[in-house]
mmCIF file of C-alpha atoms and ligand atoms in Angstrom:
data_model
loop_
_atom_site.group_PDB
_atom_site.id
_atom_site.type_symbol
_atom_site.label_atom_id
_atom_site.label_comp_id
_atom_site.label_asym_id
_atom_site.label_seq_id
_atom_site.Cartn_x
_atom_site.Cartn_y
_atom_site.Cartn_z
ATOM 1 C CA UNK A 1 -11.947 162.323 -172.828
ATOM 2 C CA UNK A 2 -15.503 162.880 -172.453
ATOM 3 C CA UNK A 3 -16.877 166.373 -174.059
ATOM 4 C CA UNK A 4 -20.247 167.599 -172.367
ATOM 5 C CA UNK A 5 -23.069 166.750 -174.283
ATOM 6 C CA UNK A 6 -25.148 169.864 -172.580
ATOM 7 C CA UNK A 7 -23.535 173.253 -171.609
ATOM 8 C CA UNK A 8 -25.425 175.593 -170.018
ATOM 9 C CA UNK A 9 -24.043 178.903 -169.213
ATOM 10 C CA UNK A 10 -24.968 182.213 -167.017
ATOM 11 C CA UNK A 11 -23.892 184.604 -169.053
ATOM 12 C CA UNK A 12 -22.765 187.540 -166.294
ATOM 13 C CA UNK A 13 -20.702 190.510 -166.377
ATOM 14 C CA UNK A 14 -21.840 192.602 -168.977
ATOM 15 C CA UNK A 15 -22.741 195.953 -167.209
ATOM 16 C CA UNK A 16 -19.199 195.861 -164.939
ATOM 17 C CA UNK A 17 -17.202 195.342 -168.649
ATOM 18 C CA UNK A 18 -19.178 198.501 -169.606
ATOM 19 C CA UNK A 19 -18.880 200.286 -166.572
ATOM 20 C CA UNK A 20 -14.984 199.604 -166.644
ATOM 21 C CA UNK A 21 -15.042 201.795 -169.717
ATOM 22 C CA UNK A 22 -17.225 204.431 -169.152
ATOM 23 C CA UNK A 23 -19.559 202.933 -171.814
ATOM 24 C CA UNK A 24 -23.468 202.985 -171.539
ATOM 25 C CA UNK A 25 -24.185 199.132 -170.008
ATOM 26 C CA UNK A 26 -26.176 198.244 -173.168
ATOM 27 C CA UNK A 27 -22.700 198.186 -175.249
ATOM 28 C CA UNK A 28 -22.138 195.567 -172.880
ATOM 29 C CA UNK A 29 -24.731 193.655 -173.768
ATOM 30 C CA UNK A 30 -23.914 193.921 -177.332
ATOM 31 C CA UNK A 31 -20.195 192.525 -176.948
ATOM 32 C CA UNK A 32 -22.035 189.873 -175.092
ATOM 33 C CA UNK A 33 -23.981 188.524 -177.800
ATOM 34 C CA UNK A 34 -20.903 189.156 -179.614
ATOM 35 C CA UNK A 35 -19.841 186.772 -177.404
ATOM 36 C CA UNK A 36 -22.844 184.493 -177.633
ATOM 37 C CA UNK A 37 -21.908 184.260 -181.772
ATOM 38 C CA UNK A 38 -18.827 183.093 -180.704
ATOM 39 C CA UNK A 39 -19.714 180.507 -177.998
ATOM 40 C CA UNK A 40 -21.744 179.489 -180.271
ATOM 41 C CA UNK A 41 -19.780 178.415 -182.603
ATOM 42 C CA UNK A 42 -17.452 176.886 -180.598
ATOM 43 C CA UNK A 43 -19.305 174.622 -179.093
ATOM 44 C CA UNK A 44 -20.430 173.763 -182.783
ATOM 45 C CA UNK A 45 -17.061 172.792 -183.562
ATOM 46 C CA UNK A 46 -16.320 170.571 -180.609
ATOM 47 C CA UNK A 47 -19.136 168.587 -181.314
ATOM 48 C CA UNK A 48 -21.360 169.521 -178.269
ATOM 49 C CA UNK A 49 -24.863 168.712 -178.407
ATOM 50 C CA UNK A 50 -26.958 171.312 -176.299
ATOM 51 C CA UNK A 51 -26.008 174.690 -175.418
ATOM 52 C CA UNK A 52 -28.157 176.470 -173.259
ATOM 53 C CA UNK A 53 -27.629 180.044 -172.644
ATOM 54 C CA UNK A 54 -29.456 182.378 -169.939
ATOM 55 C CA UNK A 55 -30.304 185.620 -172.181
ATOM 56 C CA UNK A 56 -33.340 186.528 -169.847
ATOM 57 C CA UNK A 57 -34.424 186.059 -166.574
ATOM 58 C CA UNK A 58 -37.977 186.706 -165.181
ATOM 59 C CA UNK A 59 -35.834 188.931 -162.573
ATOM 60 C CA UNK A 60 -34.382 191.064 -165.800
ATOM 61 C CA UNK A 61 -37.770 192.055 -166.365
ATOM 62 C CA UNK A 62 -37.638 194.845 -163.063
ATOM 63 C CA UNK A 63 -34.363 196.354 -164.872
ATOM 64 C CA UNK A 64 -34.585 199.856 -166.163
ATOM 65 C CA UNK A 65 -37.481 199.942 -169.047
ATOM 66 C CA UNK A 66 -34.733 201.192 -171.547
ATOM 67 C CA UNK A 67 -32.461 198.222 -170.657
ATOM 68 C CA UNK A 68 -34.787 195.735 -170.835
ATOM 69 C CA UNK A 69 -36.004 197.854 -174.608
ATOM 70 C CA UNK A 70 -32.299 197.226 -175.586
ATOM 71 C CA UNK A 71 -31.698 193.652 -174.822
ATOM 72 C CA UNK A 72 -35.067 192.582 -176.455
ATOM 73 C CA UNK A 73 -33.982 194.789 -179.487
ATOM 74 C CA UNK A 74 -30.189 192.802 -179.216
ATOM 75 C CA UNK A 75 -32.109 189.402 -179.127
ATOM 76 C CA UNK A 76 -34.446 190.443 -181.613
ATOM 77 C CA UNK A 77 -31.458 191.377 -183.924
ATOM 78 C CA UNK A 78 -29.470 188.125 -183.202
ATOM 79 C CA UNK A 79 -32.502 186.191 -184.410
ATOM 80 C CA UNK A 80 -32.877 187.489 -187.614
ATOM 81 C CA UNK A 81 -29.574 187.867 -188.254
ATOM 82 C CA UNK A 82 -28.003 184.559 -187.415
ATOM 83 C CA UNK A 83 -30.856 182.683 -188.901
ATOM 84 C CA UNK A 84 -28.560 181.537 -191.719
ATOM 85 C CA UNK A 85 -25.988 181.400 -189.695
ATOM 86 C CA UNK A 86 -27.534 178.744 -187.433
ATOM 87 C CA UNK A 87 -29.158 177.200 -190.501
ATOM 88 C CA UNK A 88 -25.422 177.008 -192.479
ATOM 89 C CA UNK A 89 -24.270 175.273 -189.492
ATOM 90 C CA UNK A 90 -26.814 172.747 -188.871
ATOM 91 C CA UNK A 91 -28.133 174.567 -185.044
ATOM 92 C CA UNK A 92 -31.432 174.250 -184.020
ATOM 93 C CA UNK A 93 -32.941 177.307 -181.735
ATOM 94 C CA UNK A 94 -35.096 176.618 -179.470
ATOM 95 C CA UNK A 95 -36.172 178.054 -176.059
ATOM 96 C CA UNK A 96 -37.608 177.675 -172.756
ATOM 97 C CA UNK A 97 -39.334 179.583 -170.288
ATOM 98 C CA UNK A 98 -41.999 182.410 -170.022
ATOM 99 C CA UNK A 99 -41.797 183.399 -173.112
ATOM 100 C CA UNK A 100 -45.285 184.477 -173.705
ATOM 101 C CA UNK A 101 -44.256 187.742 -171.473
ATOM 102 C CA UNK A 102 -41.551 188.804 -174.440
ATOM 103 C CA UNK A 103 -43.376 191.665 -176.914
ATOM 104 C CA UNK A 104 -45.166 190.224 -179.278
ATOM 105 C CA UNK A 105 -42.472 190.673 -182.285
ATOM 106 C CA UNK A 106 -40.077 189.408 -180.022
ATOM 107 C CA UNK A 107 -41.657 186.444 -179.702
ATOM 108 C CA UNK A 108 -42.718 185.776 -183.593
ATOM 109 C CA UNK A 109 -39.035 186.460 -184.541
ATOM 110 C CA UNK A 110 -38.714 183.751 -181.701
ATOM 111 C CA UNK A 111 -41.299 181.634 -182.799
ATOM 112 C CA UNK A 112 -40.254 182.044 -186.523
ATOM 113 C CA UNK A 113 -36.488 181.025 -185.985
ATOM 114 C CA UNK A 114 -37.222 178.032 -183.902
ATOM 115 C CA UNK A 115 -39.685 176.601 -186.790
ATOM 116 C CA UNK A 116 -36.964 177.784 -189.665
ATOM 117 C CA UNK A 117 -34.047 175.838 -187.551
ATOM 118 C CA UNK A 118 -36.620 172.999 -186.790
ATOM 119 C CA UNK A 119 -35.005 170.215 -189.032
ATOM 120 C CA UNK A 120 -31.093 171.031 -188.020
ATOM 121 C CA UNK A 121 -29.297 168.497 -186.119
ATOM 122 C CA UNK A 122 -25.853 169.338 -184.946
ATOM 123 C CA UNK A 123 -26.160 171.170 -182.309
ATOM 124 C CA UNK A 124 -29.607 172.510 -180.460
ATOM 125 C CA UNK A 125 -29.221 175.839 -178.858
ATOM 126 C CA UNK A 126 -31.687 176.689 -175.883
ATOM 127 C CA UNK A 127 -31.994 180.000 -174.944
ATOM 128 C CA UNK A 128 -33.828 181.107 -171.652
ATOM 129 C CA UNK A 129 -35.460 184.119 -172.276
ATOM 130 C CA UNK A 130 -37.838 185.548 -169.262
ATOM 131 C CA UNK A 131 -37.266 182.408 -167.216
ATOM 132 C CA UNK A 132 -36.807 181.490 -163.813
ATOM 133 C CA UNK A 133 -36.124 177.738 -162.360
ATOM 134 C CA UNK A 134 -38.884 178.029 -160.056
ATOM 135 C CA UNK A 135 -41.593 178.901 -162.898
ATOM 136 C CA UNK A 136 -40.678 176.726 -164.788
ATOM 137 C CA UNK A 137 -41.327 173.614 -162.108
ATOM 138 C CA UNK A 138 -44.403 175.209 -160.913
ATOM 139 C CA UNK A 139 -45.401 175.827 -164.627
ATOM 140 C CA UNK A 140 -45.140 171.913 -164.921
ATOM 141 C CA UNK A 141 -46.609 171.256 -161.557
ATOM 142 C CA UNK A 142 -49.666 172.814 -162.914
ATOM 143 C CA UNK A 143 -50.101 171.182 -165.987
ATOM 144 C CA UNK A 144 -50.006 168.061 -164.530
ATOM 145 C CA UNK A 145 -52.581 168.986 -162.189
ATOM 146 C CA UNK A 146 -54.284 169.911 -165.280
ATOM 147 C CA UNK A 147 -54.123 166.932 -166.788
ATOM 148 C CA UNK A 148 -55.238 165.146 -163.769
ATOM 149 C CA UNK A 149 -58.673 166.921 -164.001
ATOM 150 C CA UNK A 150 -58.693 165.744 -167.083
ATOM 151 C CA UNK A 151 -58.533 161.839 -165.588
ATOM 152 C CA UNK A 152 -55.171 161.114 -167.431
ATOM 153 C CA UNK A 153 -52.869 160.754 -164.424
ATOM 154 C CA UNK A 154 -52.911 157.223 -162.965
ATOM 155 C CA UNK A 155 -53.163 156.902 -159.385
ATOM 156 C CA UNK A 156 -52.421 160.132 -157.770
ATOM 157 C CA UNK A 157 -48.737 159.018 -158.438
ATOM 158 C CA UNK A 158 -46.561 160.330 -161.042
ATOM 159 C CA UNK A 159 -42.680 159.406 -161.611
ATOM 160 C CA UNK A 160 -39.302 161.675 -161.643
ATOM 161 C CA UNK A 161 -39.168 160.714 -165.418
ATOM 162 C CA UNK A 162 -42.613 161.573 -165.834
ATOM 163 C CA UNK A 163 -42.599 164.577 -164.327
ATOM 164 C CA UNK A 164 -39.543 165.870 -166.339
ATOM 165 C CA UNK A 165 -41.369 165.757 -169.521
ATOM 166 C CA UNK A 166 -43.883 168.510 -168.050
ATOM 167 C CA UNK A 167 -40.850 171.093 -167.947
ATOM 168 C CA UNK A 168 -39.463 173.214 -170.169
ATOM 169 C CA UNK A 169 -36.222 170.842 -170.737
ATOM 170 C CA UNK A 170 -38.695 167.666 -171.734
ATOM 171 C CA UNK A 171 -36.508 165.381 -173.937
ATOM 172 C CA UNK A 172 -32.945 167.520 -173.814
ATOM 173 C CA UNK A 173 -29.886 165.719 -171.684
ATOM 174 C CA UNK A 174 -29.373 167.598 -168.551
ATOM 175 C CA UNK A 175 -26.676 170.378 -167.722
ATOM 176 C CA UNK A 176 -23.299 168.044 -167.683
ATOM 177 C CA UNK A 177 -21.610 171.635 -167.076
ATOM 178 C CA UNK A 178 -22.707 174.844 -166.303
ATOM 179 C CA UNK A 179 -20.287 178.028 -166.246
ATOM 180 C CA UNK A 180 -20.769 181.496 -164.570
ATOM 181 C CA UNK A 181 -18.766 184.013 -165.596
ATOM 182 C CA UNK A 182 -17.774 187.101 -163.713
ATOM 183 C CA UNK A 183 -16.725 185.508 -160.462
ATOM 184 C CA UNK A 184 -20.616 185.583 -159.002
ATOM 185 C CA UNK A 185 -20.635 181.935 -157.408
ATOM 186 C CA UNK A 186 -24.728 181.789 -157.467
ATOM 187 C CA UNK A 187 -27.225 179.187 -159.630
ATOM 188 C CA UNK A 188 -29.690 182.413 -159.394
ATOM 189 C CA UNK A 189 -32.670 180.163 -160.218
ATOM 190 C CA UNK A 190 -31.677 178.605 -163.475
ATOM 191 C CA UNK A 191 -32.258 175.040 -164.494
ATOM 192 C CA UNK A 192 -32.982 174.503 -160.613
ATOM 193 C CA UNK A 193 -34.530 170.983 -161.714
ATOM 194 C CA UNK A 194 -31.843 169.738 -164.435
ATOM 195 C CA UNK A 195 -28.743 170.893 -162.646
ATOM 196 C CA UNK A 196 -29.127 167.939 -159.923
ATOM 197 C CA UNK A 197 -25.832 166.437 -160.967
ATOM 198 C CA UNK A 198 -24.119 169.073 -162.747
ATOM 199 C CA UNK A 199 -20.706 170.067 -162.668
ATOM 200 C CA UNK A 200 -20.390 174.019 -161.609
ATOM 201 C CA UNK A 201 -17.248 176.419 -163.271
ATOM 202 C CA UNK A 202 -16.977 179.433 -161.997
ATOM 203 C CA UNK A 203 -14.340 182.398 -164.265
ATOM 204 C CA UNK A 204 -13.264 185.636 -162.904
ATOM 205 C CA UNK A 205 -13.839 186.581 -166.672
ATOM 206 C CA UNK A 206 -16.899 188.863 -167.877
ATOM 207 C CA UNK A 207 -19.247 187.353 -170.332
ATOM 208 C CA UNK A 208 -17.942 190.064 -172.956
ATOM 209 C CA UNK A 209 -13.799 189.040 -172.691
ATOM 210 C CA UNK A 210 -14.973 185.020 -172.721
ATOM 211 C CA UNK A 211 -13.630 183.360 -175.666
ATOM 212 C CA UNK A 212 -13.272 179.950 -177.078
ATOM 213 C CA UNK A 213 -10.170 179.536 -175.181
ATOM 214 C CA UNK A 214 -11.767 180.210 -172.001
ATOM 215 C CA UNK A 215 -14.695 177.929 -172.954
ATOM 216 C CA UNK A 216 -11.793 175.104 -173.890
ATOM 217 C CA UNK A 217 -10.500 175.883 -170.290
ATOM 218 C CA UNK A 218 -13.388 174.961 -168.824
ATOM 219 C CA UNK A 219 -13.942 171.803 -170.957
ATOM 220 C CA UNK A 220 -10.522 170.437 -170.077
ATOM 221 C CA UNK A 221 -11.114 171.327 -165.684
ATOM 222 C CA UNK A 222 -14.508 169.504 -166.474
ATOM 223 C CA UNK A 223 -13.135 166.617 -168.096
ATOM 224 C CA UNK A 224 -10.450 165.919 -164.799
ATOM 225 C CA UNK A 225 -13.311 165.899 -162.582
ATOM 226 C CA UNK A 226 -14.933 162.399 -161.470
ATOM 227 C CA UNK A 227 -18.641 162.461 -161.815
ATOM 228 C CA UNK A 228 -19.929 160.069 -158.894
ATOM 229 C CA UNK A 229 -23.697 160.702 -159.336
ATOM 230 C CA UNK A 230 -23.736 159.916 -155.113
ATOM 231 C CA UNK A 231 -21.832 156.208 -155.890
ATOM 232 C CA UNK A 232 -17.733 155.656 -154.647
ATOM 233 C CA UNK A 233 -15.355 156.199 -156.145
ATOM 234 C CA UNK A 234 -14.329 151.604 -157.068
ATOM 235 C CA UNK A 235 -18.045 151.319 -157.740
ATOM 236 C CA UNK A 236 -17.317 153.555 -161.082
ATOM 237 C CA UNK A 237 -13.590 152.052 -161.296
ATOM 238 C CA UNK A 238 -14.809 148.458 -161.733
ATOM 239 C CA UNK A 239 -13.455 147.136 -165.435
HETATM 240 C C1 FPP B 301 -25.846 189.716 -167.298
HETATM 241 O O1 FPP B 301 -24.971 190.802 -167.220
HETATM 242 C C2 FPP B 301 -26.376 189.534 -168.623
HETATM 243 C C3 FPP B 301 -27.682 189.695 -168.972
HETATM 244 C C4 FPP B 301 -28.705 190.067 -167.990
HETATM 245 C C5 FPP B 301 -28.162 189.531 -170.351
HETATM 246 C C6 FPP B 301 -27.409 188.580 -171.232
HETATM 247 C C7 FPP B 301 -27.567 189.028 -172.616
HETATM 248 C C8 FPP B 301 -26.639 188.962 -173.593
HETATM 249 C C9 FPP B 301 -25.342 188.314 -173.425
HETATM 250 C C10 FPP B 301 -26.859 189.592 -174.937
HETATM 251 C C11 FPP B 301 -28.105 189.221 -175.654
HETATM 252 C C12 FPP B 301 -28.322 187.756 -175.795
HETATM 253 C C13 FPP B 301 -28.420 187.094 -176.968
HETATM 254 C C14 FPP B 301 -28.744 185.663 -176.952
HETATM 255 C C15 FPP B 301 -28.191 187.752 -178.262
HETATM 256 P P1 FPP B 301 -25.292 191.984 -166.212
HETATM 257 O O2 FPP B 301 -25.960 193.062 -166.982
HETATM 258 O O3 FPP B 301 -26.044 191.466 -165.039
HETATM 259 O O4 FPP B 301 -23.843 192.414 -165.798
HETATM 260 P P2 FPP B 301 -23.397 193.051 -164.407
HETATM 261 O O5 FPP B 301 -23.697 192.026 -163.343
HETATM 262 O O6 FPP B 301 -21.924 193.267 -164.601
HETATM 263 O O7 FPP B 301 -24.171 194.322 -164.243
#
């Protein structure tokens, strides 16, 4: 059986698991990265390469100022305190999107965990932090044109797999499945680009209840799919 070598999640559900127990949303958030810790690990054990999690849209950023204050502090925290963590168990951090628009300690502790997990190799987890599908391709779109005023793009013309290294994503697989927890059935503008052919799994469950058994569920529905990629079905049944 095939394992996906790239999950990507969209981690949802947090406030409605707080709200359900008359706890301040925020303690949501931090059984969710609970959560992530877990996922985390998981996924380290199975042997799956990329793990990409959505922490922070560019939406999140019009959220109440003291939410947004907490979840930078939670993300902040997770950082520094999974460092060894991550480094014990061979993970590499690293992130994509906006991330210029996170406050500045945010981003060092960001910038200083990605080069600390630089030479690990088991596992590379992404997170999106202030990003947005649609940013990111017109973040690319620009530096290309960039580089074409520079005189390094041949021919007006430039190629799907040259034009993938100008994103975020440049040189991880794509998404072979992406979950959504909390029984929203929406791709709300993540990896717009890389999710072309990816599998969707959608779970009733809230981010903060999702455990490694749910995650194996989804694995196992996954693996009974057939993947196509637009051929028939003989065409990939030929021995
Ligand atoms: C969506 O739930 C979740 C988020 C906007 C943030 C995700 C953040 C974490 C899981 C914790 C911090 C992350 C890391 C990597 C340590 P929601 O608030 O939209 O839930 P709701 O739809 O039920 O209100």
């Amino acid at each position: 059986m095939t394992l996906p070598r790239h999950i990507a999640v969209i981690m949802d559900g947090n406030g409605r698991w707080a709200r359900e127990r008359n706890l301040p949303r925020i303690e949501g958030h931090r059984r969710g990265s609970e959560t992530v810790d877990e996922i985390v690990m998981a996924c380290r054990d199975l042997g799956v390469g990329f793990l990409t999690l959505y922490a922070f849209s560019l939406e999140n950023w019009n959220r109440p100022k003291d939410e947004v204050a907490a979840l930078m502090a939670l993300l902040k925290e997770f950082l520094i305190f999974k460092r060894e963590k991550m480094i014990k168990n061979q993970i590499r951090l690293v992130s994509i999107g906006d991330v210029e628009r996170l406050p500045k300690d945010v981003l060092q502790t960001l910038r200083d965990t990605e080069q600390m997990t630089e030479s690990q190799d088991k596992m590379v987890l992404n997170l999106a932090l202030s990003y947005g599908g649609r940013d990111e391709i017109v973040r690319a779109i620009n530096a290309v044109l960039k580089e074409k005023g520079n005189g390094l793009l041949k021919d007006n013309f430039i190629s799907i797999k040259e034009f993938s290294k100008y994103l975020d994503t440049s040189g991880m697989p794509d998404p072979d499945l992406l979950i959504r927890t909390s029984g929203e059935r929406r791709v709300s503008n993540f990896l717009l680009w890389q999710s072309a052919y990816t599998e969707y799994y959608f779970t009733e469950t809230l981010w903060p209840d999702f455990s490694r058994n749910h995650l194996l569920q989804a694995i196992r529905e996954f693996q009974g799919r057939e993947r196509r990629f637009g051929m028939t079905s003989e065409q990939l049944h030929v021995v």
